[in-house]
């Protein structure tokens, strides 16, 4: 396999649906989660309180115009299928409106299952990495265990030590990532780095470890991010115009939705171009050339 070839096979399959199905959910993200008024939300609300835009049929009254209405935060959130699982499986299809006593436990369980489903999504992707075959057995075991935890009763789910489980899975995912990226020469280590607003135009970030990196408002236009590990990287308002992410590892749709790009941004086949991205970006004044080595300097920051 070349250093830029998609490191995937087609053998692995998710044990449970990992894509949101809002039509089968009781609007849990619109009730269970808190948000504060600001750039992402026009108004704030407390956890356990229904959003003012939630309709009686659990649909969103402004879904088609969330960004224009000041609710951009809703467009960059994904429960990875946890909403319908909690609604239809954990609580047997009985909503918090039909049975008010279900409300608090349902709202408490939902964020936990959401975290477990996010791990399921990463584990499922890691099982498609051919170079990580040496850890596939451990990945499958972790996937089965994570799915078992998410399938528990409300009481069992509330008892899950999520930070401990996430820590174990994270280290396993890192091992899989390292096996995939091992073939990239001079790959860069930027785990948890702070690149807020950094000028990384055209940077060679092939095979880079960008786990948990802060890339908010960073200029990544034209950057090569093939085989870069982007798990947990914050790409809010990052410029991905012309960037190549075709084989980026652990990139999610919500990361793309939070970033800026256009028709020249190259994406993995499994992800879609956000509808708010323009077809093309107007020509801009040339910027200063990238630093020697065409890559960013490492910086201390968060670890993930």
Short mmCIF file of C-alpha atoms in Angstrom, two decimals:
data_model
loop_
_atom_site.label_atom_id
_atom_site.label_comp_id
_atom_site.label_asym_id
_atom_site.label_seq_id
_atom_site.Cartn_x
_atom_site.Cartn_y
_atom_site.Cartn_z
CA UNK A 1 0.00 0.00 0.00
CA UNK A 2 1.32 3.44 -0.90
CA UNK A 3 1.47 6.21 1.69
CA UNK A 4 -1.61 7.88 0.20
CA UNK A 5 -3.71 4.86 -0.75
CA UNK A 6 -7.00 4.46 1.15
CA UNK A 7 -6.19 1.97 3.96
CA UNK A 8 -9.53 0.22 3.82
CA UNK A 9 -11.21 -3.09 3.22
CA UNK A 10 -14.91 -3.96 3.14
CA UNK A 11 -15.11 -6.77 5.68
CA UNK A 12 -16.07 -4.85 8.83
CA UNK A 13 -19.63 -3.80 9.53
CA UNK A 14 -21.15 -1.71 12.31
CA UNK A 15 -22.99 -3.75 14.95
CA UNK A 16 -25.74 -1.15 15.19
CA UNK A 17 -26.81 1.87 13.11
CA UNK A 18 -24.38 4.72 13.69
CA UNK A 19 -26.14 7.42 11.68
CA UNK A 20 -28.73 9.72 13.18
CA UNK A 21 -32.37 8.98 12.41
CA UNK A 22 -34.18 11.98 13.84
CA UNK A 23 -37.55 10.57 12.76
CA UNK A 24 -37.09 7.69 15.22
CA UNK A 25 -35.87 9.85 18.09
CA UNK A 26 -37.81 11.75 20.73
CA UNK A 27 -35.86 14.95 20.15
CA UNK A 28 -33.37 13.97 22.83
CA UNK A 29 -30.56 16.29 21.74
CA UNK A 30 -33.10 19.14 21.75
CA UNK A 31 -34.03 18.45 25.37
CA UNK A 32 -31.30 16.58 27.23
CA UNK A 33 -28.40 18.86 26.33
CA UNK A 34 -27.80 22.42 27.59
CA UNK A 35 -26.53 25.26 25.42
CA UNK A 36 -25.62 28.87 26.03
CA UNK A 37 -26.61 31.88 23.97
CA UNK A 38 -23.75 33.02 21.75
CA UNK A 39 -22.35 32.59 18.28
CA UNK A 40 -23.63 29.00 18.02
CA UNK A 41 -27.06 29.45 19.59
CA UNK A 42 -29.45 32.40 19.43
CA UNK A 43 -30.74 31.58 22.92
CA UNK A 44 -29.64 29.42 25.79
CA UNK A 45 -31.41 26.66 27.65
CA UNK A 46 -30.80 24.32 30.57
CA UNK A 47 -30.30 20.55 30.35
CA UNK A 48 -33.62 18.72 30.49
CA UNK A 49 -35.54 21.68 29.08
CA UNK A 50 -37.03 21.40 25.60
CA UNK A 51 -35.71 23.77 22.95
CA UNK A 52 -38.33 26.32 21.95
CA UNK A 53 -38.10 25.06 18.35
CA UNK A 54 -39.01 21.46 19.20
CA UNK A 55 -42.40 20.53 17.76
CA UNK A 56 -45.00 18.20 19.23
CA UNK A 57 -43.97 15.46 16.77
CA UNK A 58 -40.32 15.87 17.94
CA UNK A 59 -39.26 17.56 14.71
CA UNK A 60 -37.42 20.89 14.55
CA UNK A 61 -39.54 23.86 13.53
CA UNK A 62 -36.58 25.67 11.93
CA UNK A 63 -34.56 22.72 10.64
CA UNK A 64 -34.33 24.12 7.12
CA UNK A 65 -33.04 27.47 8.34
CA UNK A 66 -31.00 26.66 11.44
CA UNK A 67 -27.95 28.68 10.38
CA UNK A 68 -29.98 31.70 9.34
CA UNK A 69 -31.86 31.56 12.65
CA UNK A 70 -28.72 31.62 14.77
CA UNK A 71 -28.61 27.92 15.64
CA UNK A 72 -25.40 26.96 13.85
CA UNK A 73 -24.48 24.74 16.81
CA UNK A 74 -27.27 22.35 15.89
CA UNK A 75 -25.82 21.84 12.41
CA UNK A 76 -22.49 20.57 13.78
CA UNK A 77 -23.91 18.04 16.22
CA UNK A 78 -24.33 14.33 15.59
CA UNK A 79 -25.47 11.67 18.06
CA UNK A 80 -24.09 8.84 15.89
CA UNK A 81 -27.41 7.03 16.16
CA UNK A 82 -27.65 7.19 19.95
CA UNK A 83 -30.92 9.13 19.87
CA UNK A 84 -32.98 6.48 18.14
CA UNK A 85 -31.35 3.70 20.15
CA UNK A 86 -32.25 5.29 23.48
CA UNK A 87 -35.71 6.22 22.23
CA UNK A 88 -36.69 2.98 20.53
CA UNK A 89 -34.61 0.33 22.30
CA UNK A 90 -33.54 1.44 25.76
CA UNK A 91 -36.96 2.94 26.54
CA UNK A 92 -39.02 0.71 24.24
CA UNK A 93 -40.45 3.45 22.04
CA UNK A 94 -42.26 5.21 24.91
CA UNK A 95 -41.48 8.92 24.83
CA UNK A 96 -40.90 11.29 27.72
CA UNK A 97 -44.11 13.03 26.74
CA UNK A 98 -46.14 9.82 26.92
CA UNK A 99 -44.50 8.79 30.18
CA UNK A 100 -43.11 11.85 32.03
CA UNK A 101 -41.37 9.58 34.55
CA UNK A 102 -39.08 8.46 31.72
CA UNK A 103 -37.86 11.99 31.17
CA UNK A 104 -34.95 12.37 33.58
CA UNK A 105 -33.51 8.86 33.17
CA UNK A 106 -33.86 9.14 29.39
CA UNK A 107 -32.08 12.50 29.34
CA UNK A 108 -29.35 11.19 31.66
CA UNK A 109 -28.78 8.03 29.60
CA UNK A 110 -28.67 9.75 26.21
CA UNK A 111 -25.29 11.59 26.58
CA UNK A 112 -23.64 8.37 27.78
CA UNK A 113 -24.92 6.30 24.87
CA UNK A 114 -23.93 9.12 22.53
CA UNK A 115 -20.31 8.85 23.73
CA UNK A 116 -20.37 5.08 23.35
CA UNK A 117 -21.77 5.37 19.82
CA UNK A 118 -19.01 7.80 18.90
CA UNK A 119 -16.49 5.16 20.00
CA UNK A 120 -18.38 2.56 17.96
CA UNK A 121 -18.04 4.78 14.91
CA UNK A 122 -14.25 5.07 15.35
CA UNK A 123 -13.81 1.36 16.10
CA UNK A 124 -15.84 0.43 13.03
CA UNK A 125 -13.64 2.62 10.84
CA UNK A 126 -10.43 1.25 12.39
CA UNK A 127 -11.51 -2.28 11.45
CA UNK A 128 -11.37 -1.27 7.78
CA UNK A 129 -7.65 -0.39 8.02
CA UNK A 130 -5.71 -3.18 6.34
CA UNK A 131 -2.32 -2.15 7.84
CA UNK A 132 -3.88 -2.39 11.33
CA UNK A 133 -4.69 -6.10 10.92
CA UNK A 134 -2.47 -6.93 13.89
CA UNK A 135 -4.94 -5.23 16.25
CA UNK A 136 -8.17 -6.18 14.50
CA UNK A 137 -8.99 -8.85 17.08
CA UNK A 138 -8.64 -6.32 19.90
CA UNK A 139 -10.65 -3.78 17.94
CA UNK A 140 -13.49 -6.27 17.44
CA UNK A 141 -13.44 -7.13 21.14
CA UNK A 142 -13.59 -3.44 22.05
CA UNK A 143 -16.39 -2.86 19.57
CA UNK A 144 -18.44 -5.74 21.00
CA UNK A 145 -17.84 -4.54 24.56
CA UNK A 146 -18.79 -0.96 23.70
CA UNK A 147 -21.95 -2.10 21.96
CA UNK A 148 -22.83 -4.28 24.95
CA UNK A 149 -22.46 -1.31 27.30
CA UNK A 150 -24.72 0.82 25.07
CA UNK A 151 -27.33 -1.97 25.02
CA UNK A 152 -27.75 -2.11 28.77
CA UNK A 153 -30.72 -1.13 30.89
CA UNK A 154 -30.94 2.52 31.95
CA UNK A 155 -29.48 1.58 35.33
CA UNK A 156 -26.60 -0.33 33.75
CA UNK A 157 -25.82 2.48 31.31
CA UNK A 158 -25.75 5.07 34.10
CA UNK A 159 -23.21 2.92 35.94
CA UNK A 160 -20.75 2.82 33.01
CA UNK A 161 -17.35 4.39 33.74
CA UNK A 162 -17.22 6.25 30.44
CA UNK A 163 -13.85 8.05 30.95
CA UNK A 164 -12.10 4.78 31.80
CA UNK A 165 -13.65 2.93 28.85
CA UNK A 166 -12.95 5.81 26.49
CA UNK A 167 -9.32 5.87 27.64
CA UNK A 168 -8.83 2.18 26.85
CA UNK A 169 -10.48 2.48 23.44
CA UNK A 170 -8.54 5.65 22.63
CA UNK A 171 -5.20 3.93 23.17
CA UNK A 172 -6.28 1.03 20.97
CA UNK A 173 -7.39 3.41 18.23
CA UNK A 174 -4.03 5.17 18.48
CA UNK A 175 -2.22 1.87 17.95
CA UNK A 176 -4.32 1.22 14.84
CA UNK A 177 -3.61 4.74 13.62
CA UNK A 178 0.13 4.35 14.12
CA UNK A 179 0.16 1.12 12.11
CA UNK A 180 -1.61 2.87 9.22
CA UNK A 181 0.60 5.95 9.32
CA UNK A 182 3.86 4.03 9.74
CA UNK A 183 4.49 4.08 6.00
CA UNK A 184 4.51 7.87 5.78
CA UNK A 185 8.04 9.27 6.05
CA UNK A 186 8.70 12.24 8.34
CA UNK A 187 5.15 12.22 9.67
CA UNK A 188 4.58 14.97 12.22
CA UNK A 189 3.49 14.67 15.84
CA UNK A 190 0.95 17.37 16.76
CA UNK A 191 -1.32 15.61 19.22
CA UNK A 192 -3.27 18.20 21.19
CA UNK A 193 -1.39 21.07 19.52
CA UNK A 194 -2.77 24.60 19.55
CA UNK A 195 -3.05 25.84 15.97
CA UNK A 196 -5.81 28.37 16.59
CA UNK A 197 -5.85 30.64 13.54
CA UNK A 198 -2.55 29.19 12.30
CA UNK A 199 -1.43 29.76 8.71
CA UNK A 200 -0.96 26.25 7.36
CA UNK A 201 -1.78 26.89 3.72
CA UNK A 202 -0.35 24.12 1.54
CA UNK A 203 1.19 22.34 4.54
CA UNK A 204 2.34 18.76 4.10
CA UNK A 205 0.50 17.01 6.94
CA UNK A 206 0.41 13.53 5.46
CA UNK A 207 0.28 10.96 8.23
CA UNK A 208 0.37 13.65 10.93
CA UNK A 209 -0.99 12.94 14.38
CA UNK A 210 -3.53 15.73 14.91
CA UNK A 211 -5.61 13.97 17.56
CA UNK A 212 -7.38 16.58 19.66
CA UNK A 213 -5.55 19.44 17.91
CA UNK A 214 -7.09 22.91 18.12
CA UNK A 215 -7.46 23.98 14.49
CA UNK A 216 -10.18 26.59 14.98
CA UNK A 217 -10.02 29.20 12.18
CA UNK A 218 -6.77 27.71 10.89
CA UNK A 219 -5.91 28.23 7.22
CA UNK A 220 -5.54 24.69 5.89
CA UNK A 221 -6.32 25.62 2.31
CA UNK A 222 -4.45 23.36 -0.09
CA UNK A 223 -3.03 21.29 2.78
CA UNK A 224 -2.29 17.59 2.28
CA UNK A 225 -4.08 15.75 5.10
CA UNK A 226 -4.04 12.28 3.62
CA UNK A 227 -3.68 9.62 6.34
CA UNK A 228 -3.63 12.34 9.00
CA UNK A 229 -5.26 11.23 12.26
CA UNK A 230 -7.99 13.79 12.95
CA UNK A 231 -9.81 12.11 15.80
CA UNK A 232 -11.18 14.81 18.06
CA UNK A 233 -9.52 17.65 16.12
CA UNK A 234 -11.45 20.92 16.41
CA UNK A 235 -12.00 22.18 12.86
CA UNK A 236 -14.52 24.90 13.60
CA UNK A 237 -14.22 27.62 10.95
CA UNK A 238 -11.02 26.05 9.60
CA UNK A 239 -10.44 26.80 5.90
CA UNK A 240 -10.27 23.48 4.02
CA UNK A 241 -10.51 24.99 0.55
CA UNK A 242 -8.52 22.80 -1.83
CA UNK A 243 -7.32 20.55 1.00
CA UNK A 244 -6.93 16.82 0.38
CA UNK A 245 -8.66 14.73 3.08
CA UNK A 246 -9.43 11.73 0.89
CA UNK A 247 -7.79 9.22 3.25
CA UNK A 248 -7.84 11.20 6.51
CA UNK A 249 -8.34 8.95 9.53
CA UNK A 250 -11.35 9.26 11.84
CA UNK A 251 -12.71 12.39 10.15
CA UNK A 252 -16.42 12.84 10.87
CA UNK A 253 -19.23 14.65 9.10
CA UNK A 254 -19.69 17.03 12.03
CA UNK A 255 -16.06 18.12 11.76
CA UNK A 256 -16.64 18.97 8.11
CA UNK A 257 -19.91 20.73 8.89
CA UNK A 258 -18.07 22.98 11.35
CA UNK A 259 -15.32 23.85 8.84
CA UNK A 260 -15.23 25.91 5.64
CA UNK A 261 -14.51 24.47 2.22
CA UNK A 262 -15.78 24.36 -1.34
CA UNK A 263 -15.94 22.16 -4.42
CA UNK A 264 -12.14 21.90 -4.53
CA UNK A 265 -11.95 20.24 -1.11
CA UNK A 266 -11.27 16.53 -1.56
CA UNK A 267 -13.21 14.35 0.88
CA UNK A 268 -13.37 10.67 1.85
CA UNK A 269 -15.98 8.76 -0.13
CA UNK A 270 -18.04 8.04 2.99
CA UNK A 271 -18.57 11.73 3.80
CA UNK A 272 -20.59 14.38 2.00
CA UNK A 273 -19.86 17.98 1.12
CA UNK A 274 -21.75 20.27 3.54
CA UNK A 275 -24.61 22.08 1.84
CA UNK A 276 -23.47 25.47 3.16
CA UNK A 277 -20.10 25.20 1.40
CA UNK A 278 -19.95 27.28 -1.81
CA UNK A 279 -19.30 25.66 -5.16
CA UNK A 280 -16.10 27.71 -5.48
CA UNK A 281 -14.15 30.18 -3.38
CA UNK A 282 -13.41 33.66 -4.78
CA UNK A 283 -9.77 34.33 -5.57
CA UNK A 284 -7.91 35.83 -2.63
CA UNK A 285 -4.73 37.82 -2.32
CA UNK A 286 -1.67 35.56 -2.07
CA UNK A 287 -0.53 34.83 1.45
CA UNK A 288 2.97 34.47 2.82
CA UNK A 289 4.60 31.15 1.92
CA UNK A 290 4.54 28.32 4.43
CA UNK A 291 7.49 27.92 6.80
CA UNK A 292 10.52 25.95 5.74
CA UNK A 293 9.62 22.28 5.58
CA UNK A 294 6.06 23.18 4.60
CA UNK A 295 4.67 22.17 7.95
CA UNK A 296 3.63 23.72 11.25
CA UNK A 297 5.77 24.01 14.32
CA UNK A 298 4.70 21.78 17.20
CA UNK A 299 3.03 23.54 20.07
CA UNK A 300 1.88 22.54 23.50
CA UNK A 301 -1.84 22.04 23.83
CA UNK A 302 -4.57 19.60 24.72
CA UNK A 303 -4.06 15.85 24.55
CA UNK A 304 -6.72 13.46 23.45
#
